[in-house]
C-alpha cells in the first residue's frame, strides 16, 4: 500500500495543463484562481522564447493527487 500511495502522489499525477488563459495573467493570480480546488505546489506559465509574451497556457502542480482530478 505504501508503494501505491507514493506512485499516486508522484508529481506527474498531480499536474494539470491549462490552455486559453488570459495573456496578462501572472503566476500569483493563476495560483489564486486554482487554489479553490486545493493546495498548489507550483504554477508555471509558458512564455514564447522569442517574444517573451505568454503562450496562454500553463502547468499547475497540486500538492494532492485528488485535487488535480
Short mmCIF file of C-alpha atoms in Angstrom, two decimals:
data_model
loop_
_atom_site.label_atom_id
_atom_site.label_comp_id
_atom_site.label_asym_id
_atom_site.label_seq_id
_atom_site.Cartn_x
_atom_site.Cartn_y
_atom_site.Cartn_z
CA UNK A 1 0.00 0.00 0.00
CA UNK A 2 2.83 2.41 0.80
CA UNK A 3 4.34 1.91 -2.68
CA UNK A 4 0.97 2.59 -4.31
CA UNK A 5 0.44 5.80 -2.35
CA UNK A 6 3.91 7.03 -3.40
CA UNK A 7 3.11 6.34 -7.06
CA UNK A 8 -0.23 8.13 -6.84
CA UNK A 9 1.37 11.14 -5.14
CA UNK A 10 4.12 11.35 -7.80
CA UNK A 11 4.09 14.87 -9.25
CA UNK A 12 3.20 13.60 -12.72
CA UNK A 13 -0.16 12.52 -11.29
CA UNK A 14 -0.80 15.92 -9.72
CA UNK A 15 -0.29 18.06 -12.83
CA UNK A 16 -2.91 19.75 -14.94
CA UNK A 17 -2.31 21.60 -18.20
CA UNK A 18 -4.45 24.70 -18.71
CA UNK A 19 -4.94 26.42 -22.06
CA UNK A 20 -6.55 29.67 -23.20
CA UNK A 21 -5.57 31.64 -20.11
CA UNK A 22 -5.59 35.41 -20.34
CA UNK A 23 -2.30 36.66 -21.82
CA UNK A 24 -1.76 39.13 -18.98
CA UNK A 25 -2.30 36.70 -16.06
CA UNK A 26 0.69 36.08 -13.79
CA UNK A 27 1.61 33.09 -11.61
CA UNK A 28 0.27 34.76 -8.45
CA UNK A 29 -3.21 35.26 -9.94
CA UNK A 30 -3.18 31.84 -11.59
CA UNK A 31 -2.48 30.30 -8.18
CA UNK A 32 -5.33 32.29 -6.61
CA UNK A 33 -7.76 31.05 -9.26
CA UNK A 34 -6.88 27.37 -8.86
CA UNK A 35 -6.36 27.25 -5.07
CA UNK A 36 -10.13 26.90 -4.68
CA UNK A 37 -9.68 23.31 -5.89
CA UNK A 38 -6.89 22.50 -3.43
CA UNK A 39 -3.40 23.49 -2.28
CA UNK A 40 -0.98 24.31 -5.10
CA UNK A 41 2.65 23.19 -5.13
CA UNK A 42 3.65 25.29 -8.13
CA UNK A 43 2.44 27.07 -11.24
CA UNK A 44 4.29 27.76 -14.46
CA UNK A 45 3.05 29.94 -17.27
CA UNK A 46 4.67 29.16 -20.61
CA UNK A 47 6.21 32.07 -22.48
CA UNK A 48 7.33 32.41 -26.08
CA UNK A 49 11.14 32.43 -26.03
CA UNK A 50 11.36 34.96 -28.87
CA UNK A 51 8.65 37.47 -27.96
CA UNK A 52 8.65 36.93 -24.19
CA UNK A 53 4.85 37.02 -24.25
CA UNK A 54 2.61 34.42 -22.68
CA UNK A 55 1.68 31.42 -24.84
CA UNK A 56 -1.64 31.50 -22.93
CA UNK A 57 -1.11 28.08 -21.36
CA UNK A 58 0.19 26.93 -18.02
CA UNK A 59 1.09 23.93 -15.90
CA UNK A 60 -0.28 23.65 -12.38
CA UNK A 61 1.02 21.12 -9.85
CA UNK A 62 -1.31 20.39 -6.95
CA UNK A 63 0.02 19.18 -3.60
CA UNK A 64 -2.52 16.36 -3.50
CA UNK A 65 -3.39 13.86 -6.19
CA UNK A 66 -7.13 14.13 -5.52
CA UNK A 67 -7.20 17.86 -6.13
CA UNK A 68 -5.86 17.51 -9.67
CA UNK A 69 -8.89 15.40 -10.63
#
